[in-house]
mmCIF file of C-alpha atoms in Angstrom:
data_model
loop_
_atom_site.group_PDB
_atom_site.id
_atom_site.type_symbol
_atom_site.label_atom_id
_atom_site.label_comp_id
_atom_site.label_asym_id
_atom_site.label_seq_id
_atom_site.Cartn_x
_atom_site.Cartn_y
_atom_site.Cartn_z
ATOM 1 C CA MET A 205 192.092 106.512 157.528
ATOM 2 C CA LEU A 206 190.993 107.000 161.170
ATOM 3 C CA ILE A 207 193.177 107.042 164.263
ATOM 4 C CA MET A 208 193.114 107.985 167.735
ATOM 5 C CA ASN A 209 195.843 107.981 170.237
ATOM 6 C CA HIS A 210 194.399 107.874 173.497
ATOM 7 C CA ALA A 211 191.538 110.073 173.116
ATOM 8 C CA CYS A 212 190.083 110.845 176.308
ATOM 9 C CA LYS A 213 186.850 113.173 176.689
ATOM 10 C CA SER A 214 185.994 114.657 180.174
ATOM 11 C CA TYR A 215 182.693 116.377 180.805
ATOM 12 C CA PRO A 216 182.196 119.321 182.982
ATOM 13 C CA GLY A 217 181.520 117.846 186.463
ATOM 14 C CA GLY A 218 183.628 114.845 186.311
ATOM 15 C CA ALA A 219 182.209 112.216 184.124
ATOM 16 C CA THR A 220 184.285 110.408 181.601
ATOM 17 C CA ALA A 221 183.301 109.823 177.944
ATOM 18 C CA LEU A 222 186.462 108.315 176.689
ATOM 19 C CA GLN A 223 189.157 107.548 178.264
ATOM 20 C CA ASP A 224 192.706 106.343 176.539
ATOM 21 C CA VAL A 225 191.231 105.459 172.972
ATOM 22 C CA CYS A 226 193.642 104.165 170.484
ATOM 23 C CA VAL A 227 192.868 102.647 167.519
ATOM 24 C CA HIS A 228 193.354 102.513 164.090
ATOM 25 C CA ILE A 229 190.886 101.509 161.503
ATOM 26 C CA LYS A 230 192.039 101.541 157.712
ATOM 27 C CA PRO A 231 190.604 102.386 154.338
ATOM 28 C CA GLY A 232 187.893 100.268 153.021
ATOM 29 C CA GLU A 233 187.078 98.536 156.496
ATOM 30 C CA PHE A 234 183.474 97.787 158.126
ATOM 31 C CA VAL A 235 183.477 98.701 162.238
ATOM 32 C CA PHE A 236 180.599 98.129 164.033
ATOM 33 C CA LEU A 237 180.416 99.712 167.733
ATOM 34 C CA VAL A 238 179.084 98.610 170.423
ATOM 35 C CA GLY A 239 178.425 98.699 174.273
ATOM 36 C CA PRO A 240 175.835 99.571 176.227
ATOM 37 C CA SER A 241 174.392 102.467 176.602
ATOM 38 C CA GLY A 242 176.111 105.153 177.824
ATOM 39 C CA ALA A 243 179.655 103.835 177.135
ATOM 40 C CA GLY A 244 180.793 106.383 174.838
ATOM 41 C CA LYS A 245 179.652 105.583 171.724
ATOM 42 C CA SER A 246 178.444 108.564 170.168
ATOM 43 C CA THR A 247 181.069 110.636 171.975
ATOM 44 C CA PHE A 248 183.460 109.061 169.603
ATOM 45 C CA ILE A 249 181.527 108.753 166.960
ATOM 46 C CA LYS A 250 180.725 113.128 167.518
ATOM 47 C CA ALA A 251 184.565 113.123 167.833
ATOM 48 C CA ILE A 252 185.455 112.218 164.258
ATOM 49 C CA SER A 253 183.554 114.805 163.385
ATOM 50 C CA ARG A 254 185.153 117.669 165.333
ATOM 51 C CA GLU A 255 181.484 117.895 167.203
ATOM 52 C CA ILE A 256 182.813 118.049 169.956
ATOM 53 C CA GLU A 257 186.560 118.079 170.902
ATOM 54 C CA LEU A 258 188.326 115.687 172.963
ATOM 55 C CA THR A 259 190.052 116.614 176.461
ATOM 56 C CA SER A 260 193.356 115.027 175.165
ATOM 57 C CA GLY A 261 194.521 113.342 172.461
ATOM 58 C CA GLN A 262 194.687 112.629 168.790
ATOM 59 C CA ILE A 263 192.461 112.148 166.041
ATOM 60 C CA LEU A 264 193.798 111.890 162.546
ATOM 61 C CA VAL A 265 191.012 111.836 159.586
ATOM 62 C CA ASP A 266 193.068 110.266 155.955
ATOM 63 C CA GLY A 267 195.961 112.167 157.754
ATOM 64 C CA VAL A 268 194.648 114.959 159.055
ATOM 65 C CA ASP A 269 195.080 116.262 162.570
ATOM 66 C CA VAL A 270 190.803 117.241 163.446
ATOM 67 C CA MET A 271 191.436 118.053 166.980
ATOM 68 C CA LYS A 272 194.060 121.277 164.854
ATOM 69 C CA LEU A 273 191.580 122.245 162.678
ATOM 70 C CA ARG A 274 190.617 126.129 162.618
ATOM 71 C CA SER A 275 186.190 126.624 163.272
ATOM 72 C CA ASP A 276 186.118 127.282 159.478
ATOM 73 C CA GLU A 277 188.331 124.276 158.269
ATOM 74 C CA ILE A 278 185.760 121.860 160.026
ATOM 75 C CA PRO A 279 182.763 121.778 157.022
ATOM 76 C CA TYR A 280 185.569 120.705 154.595
ATOM 77 C CA LEU A 281 186.703 118.353 156.985
ATOM 78 C CA ARG A 282 183.060 117.218 157.093
ATOM 79 C CA ARG A 283 182.393 116.862 153.566
ATOM 80 C CA GLN A 284 185.272 114.110 153.863
ATOM 81 C CA LEU A 285 182.347 112.219 155.871
ATOM 82 C CA GLY A 286 178.653 110.729 155.189
ATOM 83 C CA ILE A 287 177.213 111.121 158.103
ATOM 84 C CA VAL A 288 173.842 108.246 158.676
ATOM 85 C CA PHE A 289 171.637 109.115 161.861
ATOM 86 C CA GLN A 290 168.652 106.903 163.467
ATOM 87 C CA ASP A 291 165.552 109.640 163.132
ATOM 88 C CA TYR A 292 166.702 109.903 159.494
ATOM 89 C CA ARG A 293 166.768 113.813 159.817
ATOM 90 C CA LEU A 294 165.432 114.486 156.282
ATOM 91 C CA LEU A 295 163.762 117.651 155.092
ATOM 92 C CA ASN A 296 159.990 116.940 154.665
ATOM 93 C CA ASP A 297 158.965 119.833 152.746
ATOM 94 C CA ARG A 298 161.559 118.781 149.807
ATOM 95 C CA THR A 299 161.487 115.949 147.542
ATOM 96 C CA VAL A 300 163.525 112.563 147.731
ATOM 97 C CA PHE A 301 165.991 114.155 144.694
ATOM 98 C CA GLU A 302 166.151 117.310 146.376
ATOM 99 C CA ASN A 303 167.021 116.063 149.839
ATOM 100 C CA VAL A 304 169.954 114.096 148.639
ATOM 101 C CA ALA A 305 170.907 116.721 145.450
ATOM 102 C CA PHE A 306 170.747 119.550 148.819
ATOM 103 C CA ALA A 307 174.023 117.752 150.179
ATOM 104 C CA MET A 308 175.462 118.515 146.583
ATOM 105 C CA GLN A 309 174.278 122.110 146.163
ATOM 106 C CA VAL A 310 175.796 123.075 149.622
ATOM 107 C CA ILE A 311 178.827 122.540 148.041
ATOM 108 C CA GLU A 312 178.162 124.319 144.741
ATOM 109 C CA THR A 313 178.520 121.163 142.561
ATOM 110 C CA PRO A 314 177.274 121.991 138.686
ATOM 111 C CA SER A 315 173.351 121.045 138.194
ATOM 112 C CA ARG A 316 174.023 118.475 135.402
ATOM 113 C CA LYS A 317 176.271 116.712 137.813
ATOM 114 C CA ILE A 318 173.683 116.481 140.624
ATOM 115 C CA ARG A 319 171.285 115.514 137.854
ATOM 116 C CA VAL A 320 173.354 112.835 136.719
ATOM 117 C CA ARG A 321 174.373 111.601 140.615
ATOM 118 C CA VAL A 322 171.504 111.670 142.981
ATOM 119 C CA ARG A 323 170.044 109.269 140.312
ATOM 120 C CA GLU A 324 173.179 107.024 140.572
ATOM 121 C CA VAL A 325 172.745 106.305 144.301
ATOM 122 C CA LEU A 326 169.291 106.480 143.972
ATOM 123 C CA ASP A 327 169.390 103.577 141.876
ATOM 124 C CA LEU A 328 171.651 102.183 144.569
ATOM 125 C CA VAL A 329 169.612 102.305 147.765
ATOM 126 C CA GLY A 330 166.761 100.911 145.629
ATOM 127 C CA LEU A 331 165.259 104.068 145.354
ATOM 128 C CA GLY A 332 165.371 104.818 141.952
ATOM 129 C CA ASP A 333 161.575 105.171 140.699
ATOM 130 C CA LYS A 334 160.863 107.365 144.265
ATOM 131 C CA ALA A 335 162.686 110.265 142.966
ATOM 132 C CA GLY A 336 159.651 112.395 143.260
ATOM 133 C CA ASN A 337 158.482 111.464 146.802
ATOM 134 C CA TYR A 338 158.264 113.475 149.389
ATOM 135 C CA PRO A 339 159.623 111.694 153.150
ATOM 136 C CA GLY A 340 156.031 111.896 154.666
ATOM 137 C CA GLU A 341 155.166 109.830 151.878
ATOM 138 C CA MET A 342 157.339 106.858 152.625
ATOM 139 C CA SER A 343 157.621 104.122 155.012
ATOM 140 C CA GLY A 344 160.763 104.700 158.065
ATOM 141 C CA GLY A 345 162.819 101.877 155.902
ATOM 142 C CA GLU A 346 162.745 104.370 152.903
ATOM 143 C CA GLN A 347 163.430 107.012 154.985
ATOM 144 C CA GLN A 348 166.589 105.320 155.690
ATOM 145 C CA ARG A 349 167.425 104.937 152.473
ATOM 146 C CA VAL A 350 167.137 108.033 150.922
ATOM 147 C CA ALA A 351 169.218 109.288 154.683
ATOM 148 C CA ILE A 352 172.041 106.820 153.127
ATOM 149 C CA ALA A 353 172.030 108.298 149.555
ATOM 150 C CA ARG A 354 172.295 111.767 151.260
ATOM 151 C CA ALA A 355 175.030 110.606 152.744
ATOM 152 C CA ILE A 356 177.090 108.670 150.062
ATOM 153 C CA VAL A 357 176.252 111.156 147.611
ATOM 154 C CA ASN A 358 179.448 113.159 147.432
ATOM 155 C CA ASP A 359 181.475 110.139 147.899
ATOM 156 C CA PRO A 360 182.978 110.779 151.003
ATOM 157 C CA LEU A 361 186.150 109.152 152.195
ATOM 158 C CA LEU A 362 184.238 108.080 155.359
ATOM 159 C CA VAL A 363 180.452 107.092 156.560
ATOM 160 C CA ILE A 364 179.439 107.470 160.012
ATOM 161 C CA ALA A 365 176.274 105.553 161.153
ATOM 162 C CA ASP A 366 175.010 106.160 163.904
ATOM 163 C CA GLU A 367 172.298 103.215 164.795
ATOM 164 C CA PRO A 368 170.693 103.251 161.279
ATOM 165 C CA THR A 369 168.479 100.562 161.601
ATOM 166 C CA GLY A 370 167.322 101.376 165.631
ATOM 167 C CA ASN A 371 163.517 102.322 164.287
ATOM 168 C CA LEU A 372 162.815 99.556 162.357
ATOM 169 C CA ASP A 373 162.343 95.908 162.389
ATOM 170 C CA PRO A 374 163.850 93.453 161.424
ATOM 171 C CA GLU A 375 163.467 92.525 157.732
ATOM 172 C CA THR A 376 163.804 95.891 156.880
ATOM 173 C CA SER A 377 167.665 96.363 158.859
ATOM 174 C CA MET A 378 168.327 93.418 156.939
ATOM 175 C CA GLU A 379 167.598 95.147 153.095
ATOM 176 C CA ILE A 380 169.522 98.635 154.764
ATOM 177 C CA MET A 381 172.172 97.005 156.104
ATOM 178 C CA ASN A 382 172.233 94.879 152.406
ATOM 179 C CA ILE A 383 172.837 98.300 151.396
ATOM 180 C CA PHE A 384 175.529 99.421 153.949
ATOM 181 C CA SER A 385 177.200 96.250 152.349
ATOM 182 C CA GLU A 386 177.404 97.160 149.002
ATOM 183 C CA ILE A 387 178.631 100.648 150.222
ATOM 184 C CA ASN A 388 181.554 99.346 151.959
ATOM 185 C CA ARG A 389 182.025 96.554 148.731
ATOM 186 C CA ARG A 390 182.854 99.902 146.791
ATOM 187 C CA GLY A 391 185.475 101.586 149.005
ATOM 188 C CA THR A 392 183.916 103.216 151.459
ATOM 189 C CA THR A 393 184.833 102.692 154.956
ATOM 190 C CA ILE A 394 182.169 102.456 157.446
ATOM 191 C CA ILE A 395 182.067 103.153 161.187
ATOM 192 C CA MET A 396 178.351 102.025 162.575
ATOM 193 C CA ALA A 397 177.437 102.390 166.330
ATOM 194 C CA THR A 398 174.651 100.106 166.560
ATOM 195 C CA HIS A 399 172.923 98.114 169.546
ATOM 196 C CA ASP A 400 171.334 95.194 166.517
ATOM 197 C CA LYS A 401 172.884 92.067 168.060
ATOM 198 C CA THR A 402 171.169 90.134 164.989
ATOM 199 C CA MET A 403 172.798 92.163 162.246
ATOM 200 C CA VAL A 404 175.882 92.216 163.637
ATOM 201 C CA ASP A 405 176.835 88.859 164.601
ATOM 202 C CA TYR A 406 175.153 88.280 161.044
ATOM 203 C CA MET A 407 177.586 90.521 159.291
ATOM 204 C CA ARG A 408 180.675 88.833 160.998
ATOM 205 C CA LYS A 409 182.649 91.908 160.557
ATOM 206 C CA ARG A 410 185.332 93.876 162.800
ATOM 207 C CA VAL A 411 183.583 94.846 166.225
ATOM 208 C CA ILE A 412 184.948 97.630 168.869
ATOM 209 C CA ALA A 413 183.146 97.152 171.849
ATOM 210 C CA ILE A 414 183.609 100.497 174.883
ATOM 211 C CA GLU A 415 182.428 99.838 177.785
ATOM 212 C CA ASN A 416 182.828 103.064 180.788
ATOM 213 C CA GLY A 417 184.603 104.792 177.737
ATOM 214 C CA ARG A 418 187.117 102.412 177.208
ATOM 215 C CA ILE A 419 187.396 99.745 174.762
ATOM 216 C CA VAL A 420 186.841 96.307 176.379
ATOM 217 C CA ARG A 421 187.178 94.181 172.776
ATOM 218 C CA ASP A 422 188.139 95.006 169.298
ATOM 219 C CA GLU A 423 187.786 91.601 166.750
ATOM 220 C CA SER A 424 187.830 90.698 162.892
ATOM 221 C CA ARG A 425 184.949 89.118 162.499
ATOM 222 C CA GLY A 426 183.262 89.643 165.932
ATOM 223 C CA VAL A 427 179.898 89.319 167.338
ATOM 224 C CA TYR A 428 178.128 91.426 169.609
ATOM 225 C CA GLY A 429 178.780 90.071 172.575
ATOM 226 C CA TYR A 430 175.973 91.410 174.949
ATOM 227 C CA GLU A 431 172.655 89.795 175.513
ATOM 228 C CA ILE A 432 170.013 92.128 174.735
#
């Protein structure tokens, strides 16, 4: 599903975000990416979607060499990815249904299929009765559920979540994590960057720890491993 071979990223001025990172994530895995702020987690995630380019090395997503894609091919890569952000990034002037449907409309999915699929994913995230609501009428946890629904509506091969519980209370964080668990149980690969020690320790999934741009720990059924 995802292979990084000797991935390196240096920024102008000499700052190094990734140093010789080698990772193999199999289809259907659930992986937590942990480490101190500034360790390289965001660079790791952004390189997968070609939001940034590596200085050297290779990234393969489902066998496709991400770094060799032309600029006009990058949107097709991103259609294979579902991305969930800490700050939701919803369209406040559109309803819940419209926010999720938009991800299908941009790839010109037929309207009938959109209606059926959006209802399916809203039911999955527990918002089947909130389709007509606007983001401003919803709690943070509900907005994050909408963001998750939008991320999975096109059946991505891989879901990337960047601090998805960072703005949420512990109870809501647990609800969100249970949704991710169900998505993963249905076969979707998940990579989640997080500082949420409680959730990582509770889930006991694979944990990859990054410090100073290097992988310092890679454990199946791992724990967070840092004091908060």
